Each structure stands twice: as C-alpha cells, then as structure tokens.
Coordinates of C-alpha atoms and ligand atoms in Angstrom, one line a residue:
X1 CA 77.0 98.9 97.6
X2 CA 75.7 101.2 95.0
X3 CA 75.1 99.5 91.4
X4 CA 77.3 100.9 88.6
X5 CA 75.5 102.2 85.7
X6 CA 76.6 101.7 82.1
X7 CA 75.7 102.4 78.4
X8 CA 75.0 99.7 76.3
X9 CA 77.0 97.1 77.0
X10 CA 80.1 96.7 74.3
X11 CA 81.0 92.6 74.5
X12 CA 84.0 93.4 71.9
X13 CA 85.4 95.9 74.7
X14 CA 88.6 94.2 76.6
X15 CA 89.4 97.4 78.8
X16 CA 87.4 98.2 82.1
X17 CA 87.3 101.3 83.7
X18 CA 85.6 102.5 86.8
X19 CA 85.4 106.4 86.7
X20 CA 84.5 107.4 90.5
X21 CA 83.6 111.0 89.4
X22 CA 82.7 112.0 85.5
X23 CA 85.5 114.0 84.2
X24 CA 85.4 116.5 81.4
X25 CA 85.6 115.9 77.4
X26 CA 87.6 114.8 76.0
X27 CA 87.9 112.6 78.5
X28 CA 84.8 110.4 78.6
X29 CA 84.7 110.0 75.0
X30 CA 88.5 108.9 75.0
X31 CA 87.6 106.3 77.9
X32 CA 84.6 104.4 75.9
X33 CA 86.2 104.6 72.9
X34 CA 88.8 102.5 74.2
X35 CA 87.1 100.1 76.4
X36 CA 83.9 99.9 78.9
X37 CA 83.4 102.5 81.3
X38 CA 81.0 102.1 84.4
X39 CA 80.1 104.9 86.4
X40 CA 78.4 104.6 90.1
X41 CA 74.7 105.2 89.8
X42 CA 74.7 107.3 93.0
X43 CA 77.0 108.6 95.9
X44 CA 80.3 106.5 95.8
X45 CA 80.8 105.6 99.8
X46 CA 84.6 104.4 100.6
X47 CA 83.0 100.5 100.7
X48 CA 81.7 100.7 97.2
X49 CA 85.1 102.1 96.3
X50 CA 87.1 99.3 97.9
X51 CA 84.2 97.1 96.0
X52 CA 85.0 98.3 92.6
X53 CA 88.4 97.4 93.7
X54 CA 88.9 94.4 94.6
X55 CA 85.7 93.2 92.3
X56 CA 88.4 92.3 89.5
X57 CA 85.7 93.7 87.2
X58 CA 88.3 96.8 86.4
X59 CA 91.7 97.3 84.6
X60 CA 91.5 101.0 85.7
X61 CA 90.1 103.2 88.4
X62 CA 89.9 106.7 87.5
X63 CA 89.9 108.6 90.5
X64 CA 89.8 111.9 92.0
X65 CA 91.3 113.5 95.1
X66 CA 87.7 112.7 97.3
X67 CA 88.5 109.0 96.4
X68 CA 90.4 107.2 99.6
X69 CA 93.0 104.5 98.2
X70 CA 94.9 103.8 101.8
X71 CA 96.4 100.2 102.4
X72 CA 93.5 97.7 103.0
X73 CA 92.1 99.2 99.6
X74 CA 95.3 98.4 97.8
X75 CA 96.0 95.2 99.2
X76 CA 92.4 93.9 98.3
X77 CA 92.3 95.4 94.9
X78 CA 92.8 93.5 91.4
X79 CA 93.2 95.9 89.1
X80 CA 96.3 96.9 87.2
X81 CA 96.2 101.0 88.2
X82 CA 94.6 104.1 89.6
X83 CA 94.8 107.2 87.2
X84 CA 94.2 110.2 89.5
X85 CA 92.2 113.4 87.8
X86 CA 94.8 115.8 90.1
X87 CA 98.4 116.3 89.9
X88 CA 98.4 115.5 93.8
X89 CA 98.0 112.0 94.9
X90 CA 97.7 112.2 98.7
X91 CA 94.5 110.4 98.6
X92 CA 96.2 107.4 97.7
X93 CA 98.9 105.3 99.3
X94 CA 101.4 104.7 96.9
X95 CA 104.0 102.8 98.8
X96 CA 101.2 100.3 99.4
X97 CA 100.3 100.7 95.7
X98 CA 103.6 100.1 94.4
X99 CA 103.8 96.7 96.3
X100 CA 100.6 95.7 94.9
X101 CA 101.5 96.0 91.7
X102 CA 98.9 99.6 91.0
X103 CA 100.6 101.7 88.8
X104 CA 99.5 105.3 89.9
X105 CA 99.3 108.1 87.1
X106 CA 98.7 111.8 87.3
X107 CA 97.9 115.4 85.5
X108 CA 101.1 117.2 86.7
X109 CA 102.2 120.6 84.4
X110 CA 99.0 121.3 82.5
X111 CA 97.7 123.2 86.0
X112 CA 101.0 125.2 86.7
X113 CA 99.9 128.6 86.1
X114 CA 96.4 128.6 86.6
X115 CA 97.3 127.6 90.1
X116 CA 100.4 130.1 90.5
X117 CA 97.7 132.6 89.4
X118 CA 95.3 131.8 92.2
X119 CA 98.2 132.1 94.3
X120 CA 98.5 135.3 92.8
X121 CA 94.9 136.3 93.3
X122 CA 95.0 135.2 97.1
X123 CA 98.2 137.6 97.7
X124 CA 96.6 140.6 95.9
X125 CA 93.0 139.9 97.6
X126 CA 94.5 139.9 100.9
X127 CA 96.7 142.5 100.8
X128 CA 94.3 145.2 99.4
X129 CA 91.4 143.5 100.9
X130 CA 89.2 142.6 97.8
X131 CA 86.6 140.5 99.4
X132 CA 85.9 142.8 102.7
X133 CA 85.5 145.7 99.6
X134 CA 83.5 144.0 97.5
X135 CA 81.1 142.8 100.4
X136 CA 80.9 146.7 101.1
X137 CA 79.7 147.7 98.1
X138 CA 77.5 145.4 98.4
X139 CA 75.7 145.9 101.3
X140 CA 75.4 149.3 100.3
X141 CA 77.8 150.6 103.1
X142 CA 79.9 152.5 100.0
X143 CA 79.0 156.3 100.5
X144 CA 81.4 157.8 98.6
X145 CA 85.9 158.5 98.4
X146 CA 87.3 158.7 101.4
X147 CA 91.4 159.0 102.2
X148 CA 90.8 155.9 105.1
X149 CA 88.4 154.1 103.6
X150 CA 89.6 150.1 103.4
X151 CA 93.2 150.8 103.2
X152 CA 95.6 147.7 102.8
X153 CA 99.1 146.8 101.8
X154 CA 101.2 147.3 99.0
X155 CA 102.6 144.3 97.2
X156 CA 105.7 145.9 95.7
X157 CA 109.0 145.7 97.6
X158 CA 107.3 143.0 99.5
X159 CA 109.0 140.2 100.6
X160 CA 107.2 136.7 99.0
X161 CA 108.5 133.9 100.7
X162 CA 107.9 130.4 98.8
X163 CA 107.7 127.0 100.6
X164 CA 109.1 124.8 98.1
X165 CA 110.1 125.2 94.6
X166 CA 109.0 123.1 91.9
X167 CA 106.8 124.0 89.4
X168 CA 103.9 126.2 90.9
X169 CA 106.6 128.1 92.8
X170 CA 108.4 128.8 90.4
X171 CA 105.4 130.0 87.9
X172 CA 104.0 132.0 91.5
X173 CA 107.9 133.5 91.4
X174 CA 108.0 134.5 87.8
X175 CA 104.4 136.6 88.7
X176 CA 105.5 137.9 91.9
X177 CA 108.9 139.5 89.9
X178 CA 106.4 141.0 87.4
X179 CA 104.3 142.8 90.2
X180 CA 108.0 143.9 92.1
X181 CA 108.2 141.6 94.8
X182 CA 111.4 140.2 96.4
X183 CA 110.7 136.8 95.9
X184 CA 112.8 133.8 98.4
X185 CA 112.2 130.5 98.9
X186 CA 113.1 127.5 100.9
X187 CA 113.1 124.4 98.2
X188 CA 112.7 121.6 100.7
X189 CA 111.8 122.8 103.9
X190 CA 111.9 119.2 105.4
X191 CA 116.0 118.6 104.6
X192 CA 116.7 122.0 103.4
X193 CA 118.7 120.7 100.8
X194 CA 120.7 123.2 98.8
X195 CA 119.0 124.8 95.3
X196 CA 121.7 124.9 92.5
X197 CA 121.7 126.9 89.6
X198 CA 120.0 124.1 87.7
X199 CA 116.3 124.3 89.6
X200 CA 116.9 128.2 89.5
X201 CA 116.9 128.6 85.8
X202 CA 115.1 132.0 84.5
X203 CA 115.0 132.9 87.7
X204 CA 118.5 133.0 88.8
X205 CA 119.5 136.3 90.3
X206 CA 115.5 137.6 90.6
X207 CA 115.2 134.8 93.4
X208 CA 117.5 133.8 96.7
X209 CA 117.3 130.2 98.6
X210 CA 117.3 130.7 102.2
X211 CA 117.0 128.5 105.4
X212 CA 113.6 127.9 106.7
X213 CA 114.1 130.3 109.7
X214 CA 114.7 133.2 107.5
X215 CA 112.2 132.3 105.1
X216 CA 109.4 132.0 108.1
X217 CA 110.4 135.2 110.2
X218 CA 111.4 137.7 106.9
X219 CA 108.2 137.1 104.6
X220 CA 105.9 140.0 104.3
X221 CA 103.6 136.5 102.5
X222 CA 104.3 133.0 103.3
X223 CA 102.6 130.7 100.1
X224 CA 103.0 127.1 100.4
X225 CA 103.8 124.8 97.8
X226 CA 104.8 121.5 98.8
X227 CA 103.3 118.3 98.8
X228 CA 101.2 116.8 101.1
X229 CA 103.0 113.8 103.0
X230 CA 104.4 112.6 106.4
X231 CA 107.1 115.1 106.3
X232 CA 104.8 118.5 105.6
X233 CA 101.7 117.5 107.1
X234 CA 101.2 120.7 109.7
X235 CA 104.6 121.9 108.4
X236 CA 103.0 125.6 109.3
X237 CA 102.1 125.2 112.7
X238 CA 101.4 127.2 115.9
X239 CA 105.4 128.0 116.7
X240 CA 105.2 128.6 112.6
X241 CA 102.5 131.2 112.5
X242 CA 103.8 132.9 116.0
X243 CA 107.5 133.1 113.8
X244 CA 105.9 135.0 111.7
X245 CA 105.5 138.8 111.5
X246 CA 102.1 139.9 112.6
X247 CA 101.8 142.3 109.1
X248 CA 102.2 138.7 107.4
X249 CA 100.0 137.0 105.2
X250 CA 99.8 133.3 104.6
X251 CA 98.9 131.6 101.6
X252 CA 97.7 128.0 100.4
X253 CA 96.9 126.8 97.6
X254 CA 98.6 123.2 98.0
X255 CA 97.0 121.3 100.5
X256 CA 94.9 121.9 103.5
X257 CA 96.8 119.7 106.2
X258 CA 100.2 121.2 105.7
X259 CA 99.1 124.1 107.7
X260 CA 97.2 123.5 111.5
X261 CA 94.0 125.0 111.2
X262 CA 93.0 125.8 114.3
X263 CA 96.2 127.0 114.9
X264 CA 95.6 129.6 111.7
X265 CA 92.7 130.1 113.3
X266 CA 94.0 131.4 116.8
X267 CA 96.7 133.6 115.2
X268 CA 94.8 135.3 113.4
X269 CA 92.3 136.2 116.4
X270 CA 95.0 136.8 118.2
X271 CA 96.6 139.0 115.2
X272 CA 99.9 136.7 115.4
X273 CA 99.9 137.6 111.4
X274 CA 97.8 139.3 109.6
X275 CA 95.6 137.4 107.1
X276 CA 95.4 134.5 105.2
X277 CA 94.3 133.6 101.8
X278 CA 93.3 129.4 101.4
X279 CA 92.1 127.6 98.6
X280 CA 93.0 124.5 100.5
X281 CA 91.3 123.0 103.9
X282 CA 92.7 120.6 106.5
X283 CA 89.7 118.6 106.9
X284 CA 87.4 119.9 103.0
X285 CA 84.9 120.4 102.4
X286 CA 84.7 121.3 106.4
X287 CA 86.6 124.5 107.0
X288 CA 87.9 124.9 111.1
X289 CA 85.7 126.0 113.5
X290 CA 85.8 130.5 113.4
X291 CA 87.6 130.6 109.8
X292 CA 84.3 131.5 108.1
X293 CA 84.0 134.3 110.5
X294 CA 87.3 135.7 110.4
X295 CA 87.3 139.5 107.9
X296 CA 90.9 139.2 107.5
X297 CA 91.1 135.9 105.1
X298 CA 90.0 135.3 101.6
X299 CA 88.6 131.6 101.1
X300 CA 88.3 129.9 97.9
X301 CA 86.5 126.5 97.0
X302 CA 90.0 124.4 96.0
X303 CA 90.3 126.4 92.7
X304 CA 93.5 126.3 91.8
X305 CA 93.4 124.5 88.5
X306 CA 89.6 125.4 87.8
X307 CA 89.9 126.9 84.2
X308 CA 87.8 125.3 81.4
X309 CA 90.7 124.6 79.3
X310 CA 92.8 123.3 82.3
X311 CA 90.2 120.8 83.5
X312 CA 90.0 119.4 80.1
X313 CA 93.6 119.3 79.7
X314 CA 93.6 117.6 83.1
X315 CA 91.0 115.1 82.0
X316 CA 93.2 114.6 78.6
X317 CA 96.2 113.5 80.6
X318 CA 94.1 111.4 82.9
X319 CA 92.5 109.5 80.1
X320 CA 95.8 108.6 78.3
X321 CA 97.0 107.6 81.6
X322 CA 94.1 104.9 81.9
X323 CA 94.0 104.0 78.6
X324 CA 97.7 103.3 78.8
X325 CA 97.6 101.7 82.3
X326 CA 94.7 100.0 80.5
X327 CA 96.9 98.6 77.9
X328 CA 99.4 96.9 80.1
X329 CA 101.6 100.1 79.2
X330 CA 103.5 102.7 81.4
X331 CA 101.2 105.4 81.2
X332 CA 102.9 108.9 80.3
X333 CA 102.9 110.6 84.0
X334 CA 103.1 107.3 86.1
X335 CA 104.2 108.2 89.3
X336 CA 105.4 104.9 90.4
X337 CA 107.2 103.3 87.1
X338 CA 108.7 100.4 89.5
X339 CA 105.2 98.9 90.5
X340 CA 105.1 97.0 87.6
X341 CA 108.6 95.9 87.8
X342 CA 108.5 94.2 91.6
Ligands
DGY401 C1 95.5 118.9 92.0 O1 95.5 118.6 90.8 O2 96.2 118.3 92.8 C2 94.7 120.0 92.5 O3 94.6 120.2 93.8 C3 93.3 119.9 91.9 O4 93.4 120.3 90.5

C-alpha cells in the first residue's frame, strides 16, 4: 500500500480527510483549514483505496470519478462519507453506500453550461467538420478556395434530438434554439415517462417530448444526457445506431458506457450514421479498438466541465461537502440524505 503524505501534523485537528486526487483552490485550503488532509504519496491502486477506507483513520474520502467505491469497499469502510469531485457518481455504489451508513455528496449545477457547451462544440465540429479542416491546414494540404473543398452540414433546421432532460439538456436545448435547431427530447428513455409543463419551463413551445422511437429514427443529432446506471448502460446500442439515419450524428458528453463502442465503431465503418462526436469513453482512458482512426468523429479528453472557473467551483462544492460530511452534518448536495438515517 502506498504511504500517505502529510504537512505537518496538526494534533488540534479532529477532521480527517483522504483526498485521492488534489483538487483545485479553494479547495485544498478549505480542507486543512478545517481538519487534516492526507494525500497518497504516489499512484493510488484500488487496494490502497479500500485501505484508506476501511483504515478508520478518515471521516472523509474525497474522491474522483477514477476512484472505484463498489460493495466490498463500502462494506469494509469506516468512515462517515465520500464527497465526489464530479456531479456523476457512477464510480461509486450508492445503494451499498447508503446501507453502510456513507453519505455520498456531489458538484451538480456549477458544470451545466460549460458541459452543454461542449455538447455544443461536438455538434458544430462534426457537422462542419472542424478537426478533419484544421488537420488540413495543417499538413499543408490547404492550396487555396475551392466550391468542394470539406463541405459539411448545416445545423439550422436540424433536428437535435436529446436523451434525457435535466439540467445539461436543457442548457444544450436553450443553445441549440439560439443556433435554429428543432430541438426534441425523450426525458426518460428507460420508462418514458411523460414531461409536464413543469420540467419544460423556458422552453415550452421551442421544445416537443417524444417517444424513444421517434426520437432515435427523426434526429438529424442524437446527444445523450442521462446518467450512467443499470438502466442506460449501452442504452445506444447496435439496433440503436442502425435506427438511426445514416446523415446522423451522435453525441456524448455523459458517460462512455451508455453507448456500445464497438458497436459505434462498426456503424460508422459501415456509414450506419454519419459521425460522432465523444467526450466520454466506454472503457477511459482506452478508446475502442478503430475509433482513433475513424475521419468522421471528433474526440475530446472528458472535457465537459473543464473551465478554470468551473473546476474551482467544482472543487468549492466538494470541499463544503466534506467539510460538512466531516462535521457529522448533511452536506449541501448529498445524494443519499437517508444513509444517515437507517
Ligand atoms: C462530472 O462531473 O460528472 C463530469 O463528468 C466531470 O466533471
């Protein structure tokens, strides 16, 4: 196990926490004003994280999406809660959490529109083909105007279709009416339970609900926006992607494993649709096999809520969380309230 390495030890400090990744300011500075923060000296493996777990040493692991918190972890662990640096939490199982008494905490809000914009970015970069142009120019291929040269597809008129609709759907809606797109959207593709005029909002009458069938075979772009969980893991699959038009485009920026890989792989060799634009992997860092090859797709690094002031916003939240959690407190985004109450 790797040895944890810590400033000066404080003896007044009562709170513990275990960060698994540093975070940014004003994060850090939050954290060891408060209590005692360790840090791993080196590589954090999934058998020093169980360690730190169950080592009773910590009120407060604060995690990030890389860090593995399935059952065994959570059964074995003493310590009062996890405060994830992510508004996801698939990385950690919160049933199991909740009946271990882990309060779980997140950064939900705070990364809305940066990530609708990237969202944003993918649909524009695929459609007029930004990265194929830019390696052009690039390699010096670029020798002057011509009516044929790298000629892609308008976004206005288009039909955006959204898989899901909470908060980064809705924000990716509001741009995609700015830029003239029909925008749709199927709110829970798992139950398809009805929208009312409540979750529509600002955007009633500039957005329409529709079924999952119609929402798969009628978008001109298909972005996903759902959660990762049993019910939308490889939601898009093959029959998905061949339901598609082939002058489709579809778009990630939620998580990898809600869309079959390979299977995005083989349709778009086979053109089933047209392009994609990720900034999510099944299996990251590893992208599938051919991916990297493929000119039609537009791949970014899980950016989504990489802005400077987002992160520290992010790491903010996640502090207060811990600090809370910490306390014997229900921190302010806890995402299981009730595990304190079993
Ligand atoms: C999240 O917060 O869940 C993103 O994927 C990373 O910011």
């Amino acid at each position: 196990m790797a040895s944890y390495a810590s400033p000066a030890p404080d003896r007044s400090a009562q709170r513990k926490f275990f960060v698994t990744t540093p975070i940014p300011e004003p994060a850090m500075t939050m954290l060891r004003r408060s209590g005692h923060v360790d840090l791993p000296s080196g590589a954090l493996s999934d058998t020093d994280l169980e360690c730190a777990c169950a080592s009773g040493r910590y009120d407060v692991i604060v995690a990030q999406l890389n860090d593995r918190f399935d059952r065994d972890v959570l059964d074995a662990a003493r310590i009062r809660g996890i405060s994830n640096f992510a508004v996801g939490y698939n990385n950690i199982d919160v049933e199991h959490a909740t009946a271990n008494g882990v309060m779980v905490a997140n950064t939900p809000e705070v990364l809305t529109d940066a990530t609708a914009d990237i969202a944003m970015l993918l649909i524009l970069a695929t459609a007029r083909r930004a990265v194929e142009a830019d390696t052009f120019m690039r390699s010096g291929q670029f020798d002057g105007w011509k009516p044929n040269l790298l000629l892609g597809h308008d976004i206005t008129d288009r039909t955006l279709g959204l898989v899901g609709f909470g908060r980064i759907a809705r924000a990716t809606a509001r741009r995609a009416v700015a830029f003239g797109m029909n925008v749709i959207f199927c709110a829970r593709p798992s139950t398809e339970r009805p929208t009312d005029t409540r979750d529509l909002a600002d955007l009633a009458g500039s957005v329409r609900s529709v079924g999952w069938d119609e929402l798969v075979t009628t978008s001109d772009f298909l972005s996903v926006h759902v959660p990762l969980n049993e019910q939308t893991h490889h939601l898009v699959n093959a029959a998905v992607l061949n339901a598609m038009k082939p002058s489709s485009i579809l778009i990630n920026t939620a998580r990898g494993p809600i869309v079959d890989e390979t299977a995005l792989v083989s349709a778009l060799e086979s053109k089933a649709i047209a392009a994609a634009g990720l900034d999510v992997y099944e299996d990251e860092p590893r992208m599938a096999t051919g991916l990297a090859q493929l000119p039609n797709t537009v791949l970014l690094p899980h950016i989504g809520s990489a802005t400077v002031s987002v992160r520290a916003e992010m790491a903010r939240l996640c502090a207060l969380n811990a600090i809370a959690i910490a306390a014997g407190t229900i921190p302010p985004h806890a995402v299981n309230p009730q595990a304190w109450d079993l």
